[in-house]
Short mmCIF file of N, CA and C in Angstrom, two decimals:
data_model
loop_
_atom_site.label_atom_id
_atom_site.label_comp_id
_atom_site.label_asym_id
_atom_site.label_seq_id
_atom_site.Cartn_x
_atom_site.Cartn_y
_atom_site.Cartn_z
N MET A 274 1.15 11.04 -15.62
CA MET A 274 1.14 10.08 -16.69
C MET A 274 2.06 8.91 -16.35
N PRO A 275 1.70 7.73 -16.83
CA PRO A 275 2.52 6.56 -16.54
C PRO A 275 3.83 6.56 -17.31
N THR A 276 4.80 5.88 -16.73
CA THR A 276 6.11 5.73 -17.36
C THR A 276 6.24 4.28 -17.83
N TYR A 277 6.58 4.10 -19.08
CA TYR A 277 6.75 2.77 -19.66
C TYR A 277 8.22 2.57 -19.99
N GLN A 278 8.73 1.39 -19.67
CA GLN A 278 10.12 1.09 -19.94
C GLN A 278 10.23 0.30 -21.24
N HIS A 279 11.12 0.72 -22.08
CA HIS A 279 11.40 0.05 -23.35
C HIS A 279 12.89 -0.30 -23.36
N THR A 280 13.26 -1.23 -24.24
CA THR A 280 14.67 -1.57 -24.37
C THR A 280 15.05 -1.59 -25.85
N CYS A 281 16.18 -1.00 -26.12
CA CYS A 281 16.73 -0.95 -27.47
C CYS A 281 17.82 -2.02 -27.57
N VAL A 282 17.89 -2.67 -28.71
CA VAL A 282 18.88 -3.72 -28.90
C VAL A 282 20.30 -3.15 -28.82
N ARG A 283 20.49 -1.95 -29.34
CA ARG A 283 21.82 -1.33 -29.36
C ARG A 283 22.15 -0.56 -28.08
N CYS A 284 21.19 0.26 -27.63
CA CYS A 284 21.49 1.24 -26.56
C CYS A 284 21.07 0.79 -25.17
N GLY A 285 20.15 -0.16 -25.05
CA GLY A 285 19.72 -0.60 -23.74
C GLY A 285 18.38 0.00 -23.33
N PRO A 286 18.08 -0.03 -22.03
CA PRO A 286 16.77 0.42 -21.58
C PRO A 286 16.63 1.95 -21.56
N PHE A 287 15.38 2.38 -21.75
CA PHE A 287 15.03 3.79 -21.61
C PHE A 287 13.55 3.88 -21.26
N ASP A 288 13.14 5.01 -20.68
CA ASP A 288 11.77 5.21 -20.25
C ASP A 288 11.05 6.16 -21.19
N VAL A 289 9.75 5.90 -21.35
CA VAL A 289 8.89 6.75 -22.16
C VAL A 289 7.69 7.13 -21.31
N ILE A 290 7.41 8.41 -21.23
CA ILE A 290 6.24 8.91 -20.50
C ILE A 290 5.19 9.26 -21.53
N ARG A 291 4.03 8.59 -21.43
CA ARG A 291 2.95 8.82 -22.39
C ARG A 291 1.63 8.43 -21.76
N PRO A 292 0.51 8.90 -22.31
CA PRO A 292 -0.80 8.53 -21.77
C PRO A 292 -1.06 7.03 -21.90
N MET A 293 -1.95 6.52 -21.06
CA MET A 293 -2.25 5.09 -21.07
C MET A 293 -2.85 4.64 -22.40
N ARG A 294 -3.59 5.50 -23.07
CA ARG A 294 -4.21 5.10 -24.34
C ARG A 294 -3.17 4.85 -25.42
N GLU A 295 -1.94 5.35 -25.22
CA GLU A 295 -0.86 5.16 -26.19
C GLU A 295 0.16 4.13 -25.72
N SER A 296 -0.19 3.33 -24.73
CA SER A 296 0.78 2.39 -24.17
C SER A 296 1.20 1.30 -25.15
N ALA A 297 0.31 0.93 -26.06
CA ALA A 297 0.64 -0.13 -27.02
C ALA A 297 1.39 0.39 -28.24
N ALA A 298 1.52 1.69 -28.39
CA ALA A 298 2.20 2.25 -29.56
C ALA A 298 3.70 1.95 -29.50
N ASP A 299 4.30 1.81 -30.68
CA ASP A 299 5.73 1.56 -30.75
C ASP A 299 6.50 2.80 -30.30
N ALA A 300 7.67 2.56 -29.72
CA ALA A 300 8.54 3.66 -29.30
C ALA A 300 9.87 3.52 -30.03
N THR A 301 10.47 4.65 -30.33
CA THR A 301 11.78 4.62 -30.97
C THR A 301 12.81 5.05 -29.95
N CYS A 302 13.99 4.50 -30.07
CA CYS A 302 15.08 4.82 -29.16
C CYS A 302 15.45 6.30 -29.33
N PRO A 303 15.60 7.05 -28.24
CA PRO A 303 15.95 8.45 -28.36
C PRO A 303 17.38 8.68 -28.86
N THR A 304 18.24 7.67 -28.76
CA THR A 304 19.63 7.81 -29.17
C THR A 304 19.83 7.44 -30.63
N CYS A 305 19.38 6.23 -31.01
CA CYS A 305 19.66 5.74 -32.37
C CYS A 305 18.41 5.69 -33.26
N THR A 306 17.25 6.05 -32.74
CA THR A 306 15.95 6.06 -33.45
C THR A 306 15.56 4.71 -34.03
N GLU A 307 16.03 3.61 -33.45
CA GLU A 307 15.62 2.27 -33.85
C GLU A 307 14.34 1.91 -33.09
N PRO A 308 13.48 1.07 -33.66
CA PRO A 308 12.29 0.62 -32.92
C PRO A 308 12.71 -0.22 -31.72
N SER A 309 11.93 -0.13 -30.67
CA SER A 309 12.26 -0.86 -29.44
C SER A 309 11.02 -1.60 -28.95
N ARG A 310 11.24 -2.54 -28.06
CA ARG A 310 10.12 -3.29 -27.50
C ARG A 310 9.91 -2.88 -26.05
N ARG A 311 8.66 -3.00 -25.62
CA ARG A 311 8.31 -2.62 -24.25
C ARG A 311 8.69 -3.74 -23.29
N VAL A 312 9.20 -3.36 -22.13
CA VAL A 312 9.59 -4.30 -21.08
C VAL A 312 8.61 -4.13 -19.93
N PHE A 313 8.06 -5.23 -19.46
CA PHE A 313 7.13 -5.18 -18.33
C PHE A 313 7.89 -5.48 -17.05
N GLY A 314 7.72 -4.61 -16.05
CA GLY A 314 8.41 -4.78 -14.78
C GLY A 314 7.47 -4.59 -13.61
N ALA A 315 8.04 -4.51 -12.44
CA ALA A 315 7.25 -4.32 -11.23
C ALA A 315 6.69 -2.90 -11.20
N PRO A 316 5.52 -2.71 -10.58
CA PRO A 316 4.96 -1.37 -10.50
C PRO A 316 5.78 -0.49 -9.56
N ALA A 317 5.72 0.79 -9.77
CA ALA A 317 6.44 1.76 -8.94
C ALA A 317 5.63 2.01 -7.67
N LEU A 318 5.97 1.33 -6.59
CA LEU A 318 5.22 1.45 -5.34
C LEU A 318 5.69 2.61 -4.48
N ARG A 319 6.69 3.31 -4.92
CA ARG A 319 7.21 4.42 -4.11
C ARG A 319 6.21 5.56 -4.02
N ALA A 320 5.21 5.58 -4.88
CA ALA A 320 4.22 6.66 -4.87
C ALA A 320 3.10 6.39 -3.87
N LEU A 321 3.09 5.24 -3.21
CA LEU A 321 2.05 4.92 -2.24
C LEU A 321 2.25 5.73 -0.97
N PRO A 322 1.18 6.02 -0.25
CA PRO A 322 1.31 6.65 1.06
C PRO A 322 2.09 5.75 2.01
N ALA A 323 2.77 6.36 2.95
CA ALA A 323 3.65 5.61 3.86
C ALA A 323 2.88 4.58 4.66
N GLY A 324 1.68 4.90 5.12
CA GLY A 324 0.89 3.95 5.91
C GLY A 324 0.50 2.72 5.11
N LEU A 325 0.09 2.92 3.88
CA LEU A 325 -0.29 1.79 3.03
C LEU A 325 0.93 0.95 2.68
N ARG A 326 2.05 1.61 2.41
CA ARG A 326 3.28 0.87 2.10
C ARG A 326 3.71 0.04 3.30
N GLY A 327 3.60 0.58 4.52
CA GLY A 327 3.94 -0.17 5.72
C GLY A 327 3.02 -1.36 5.94
N ALA A 328 1.72 -1.18 5.65
CA ALA A 328 0.78 -2.29 5.81
C ALA A 328 1.08 -3.40 4.80
N LEU A 329 1.42 -3.04 3.58
CA LEU A 329 1.77 -4.05 2.59
C LEU A 329 3.05 -4.79 2.98
N ASP A 330 4.03 -4.06 3.51
CA ASP A 330 5.27 -4.71 3.96
C ASP A 330 4.99 -5.68 5.10
N ALA A 331 4.15 -5.28 6.05
CA ALA A 331 3.81 -6.16 7.18
C ALA A 331 3.07 -7.39 6.69
N GLN A 332 2.21 -7.23 5.70
CA GLN A 332 1.48 -8.36 5.15
C GLN A 332 2.45 -9.36 4.52
N TYR A 333 3.41 -8.88 3.77
CA TYR A 333 4.38 -9.78 3.13
C TYR A 333 5.27 -10.46 4.16
N ARG A 334 5.67 -9.73 5.21
CA ARG A 334 6.50 -10.35 6.26
C ARG A 334 5.74 -11.44 6.99
N SER A 335 4.46 -11.23 7.25
CA SER A 335 3.69 -12.20 8.03
C SER A 335 3.38 -13.46 7.23
N ALA A 336 3.52 -13.42 5.92
CA ALA A 336 3.27 -14.62 5.12
C ALA A 336 4.29 -15.70 5.41
N ASP A 337 5.54 -15.33 5.65
CA ASP A 337 6.60 -16.30 5.92
C ASP A 337 6.81 -16.55 7.40
N ALA A 338 6.74 -15.51 8.20
CA ALA A 338 7.02 -15.63 9.63
C ALA A 338 5.99 -14.84 10.42
N PRO A 339 4.81 -15.42 10.67
CA PRO A 339 3.79 -14.68 11.43
C PRO A 339 4.23 -14.46 12.87
N ARG A 340 3.76 -13.37 13.44
CA ARG A 340 4.07 -13.09 14.85
C ARG A 340 3.34 -14.09 15.72
N VAL A 341 4.03 -14.60 16.74
CA VAL A 341 3.45 -15.57 17.65
C VAL A 341 3.04 -14.84 18.92
N VAL A 342 1.80 -15.02 19.32
CA VAL A 342 1.28 -14.38 20.52
C VAL A 342 1.39 -15.38 21.66
N THR A 343 1.99 -14.94 22.78
CA THR A 343 2.16 -15.84 23.91
C THR A 343 1.13 -15.62 25.01
N SER A 344 0.41 -14.49 24.96
CA SER A 344 -0.63 -14.24 25.97
C SER A 344 -1.72 -13.37 25.35
N LEU A 345 -2.84 -13.34 26.02
CA LEU A 345 -3.94 -12.52 25.56
C LEU A 345 -3.64 -11.04 25.83
N PRO A 346 -4.09 -10.16 24.97
CA PRO A 346 -3.87 -8.74 25.23
C PRO A 346 -4.71 -8.29 26.42
N GLY A 347 -4.24 -7.28 27.11
CA GLY A 347 -4.96 -6.74 28.26
C GLY A 347 -6.23 -6.03 27.84
N ARG A 348 -7.13 -5.89 28.80
CA ARG A 348 -8.37 -5.17 28.52
C ARG A 348 -8.10 -3.68 28.52
N PRO A 349 -8.71 -2.97 27.61
CA PRO A 349 -8.51 -1.52 27.61
C PRO A 349 -9.12 -0.90 28.86
N GLY A 350 -8.50 0.14 29.34
CA GLY A 350 -9.00 0.81 30.55
C GLY A 350 -10.35 1.46 30.30
N ARG A 351 -11.20 1.28 31.28
CA ARG A 351 -12.53 1.89 31.15
C ARG A 351 -12.61 3.06 32.11
N THR A 352 -13.18 4.12 31.63
CA THR A 352 -13.33 5.29 32.49
C THR A 352 -14.60 5.14 33.31
N GLN A 353 -14.52 5.46 34.56
CA GLN A 353 -15.66 5.39 35.46
C GLN A 353 -16.37 6.73 35.46
N ARG A 354 -17.66 6.66 35.20
CA ARG A 354 -18.46 7.88 35.30
C ARG A 354 -19.27 7.81 36.58
N ARG A 355 -19.26 8.89 37.28
CA ARG A 355 -20.02 8.94 38.52
C ARG A 355 -21.50 9.10 38.20
N ALA A 356 -22.32 8.28 38.83
CA ALA A 356 -23.76 8.36 38.63
C ALA A 356 -24.30 9.56 39.41
N THR A 357 -25.20 10.24 38.82
CA THR A 357 -25.80 11.41 39.50
C THR A 357 -27.13 11.05 40.15
N ASP A 358 -27.74 9.98 39.70
CA ASP A 358 -29.01 9.55 40.26
C ASP A 358 -28.73 8.51 41.35
N PRO A 359 -29.24 8.68 42.57
CA PRO A 359 -28.96 7.71 43.64
C PRO A 359 -29.48 6.31 43.32
N ARG A 360 -30.49 6.18 42.49
CA ARG A 360 -30.99 4.85 42.13
C ARG A 360 -29.96 4.08 41.30
N GLN A 361 -29.16 4.80 40.53
CA GLN A 361 -28.14 4.14 39.72
C GLN A 361 -27.00 3.61 40.58
N LEU A 362 -26.75 4.25 41.73
CA LEU A 362 -25.68 3.79 42.62
C LEU A 362 -26.00 2.42 43.21
N ARG A 363 -27.28 2.06 43.31
CA ARG A 363 -27.67 0.77 43.91
C ARG A 363 -27.68 -0.37 42.90
N LEU A 364 -27.43 -0.09 41.61
CA LEU A 364 -27.41 -1.15 40.60
C LEU A 364 -26.18 -2.03 40.77
N PRO A 365 -26.31 -3.31 40.46
CA PRO A 365 -25.12 -4.19 40.57
C PRO A 365 -24.06 -3.80 39.55
N ARG A 366 -22.83 -3.93 39.97
CA ARG A 366 -21.68 -3.59 39.12
C ARG A 366 -21.03 -4.88 38.63
N PRO A 367 -20.52 -4.87 37.41
CA PRO A 367 -19.84 -6.08 36.89
C PRO A 367 -18.51 -6.32 37.57
#
């Protein structure tokens, strides 16, 4: 279930865990039982998988300072398969 942050005028911020269908409902402070207002903040990204979190971080870093490439990447190594048919051995090679 999602966690919603509310703030009380007297006591300060506190979290409320409730279903999404009840997100607009009023919350009362657990300490002084006064009505409180909901505070909207950044989403909790700590629950993302590590790979996705790393990709998002790299995306944000590249927006300000993209990596500069100074040369073309090398060609990947190709494995040579030996031809078994003698007619294939006479074909031109790249």
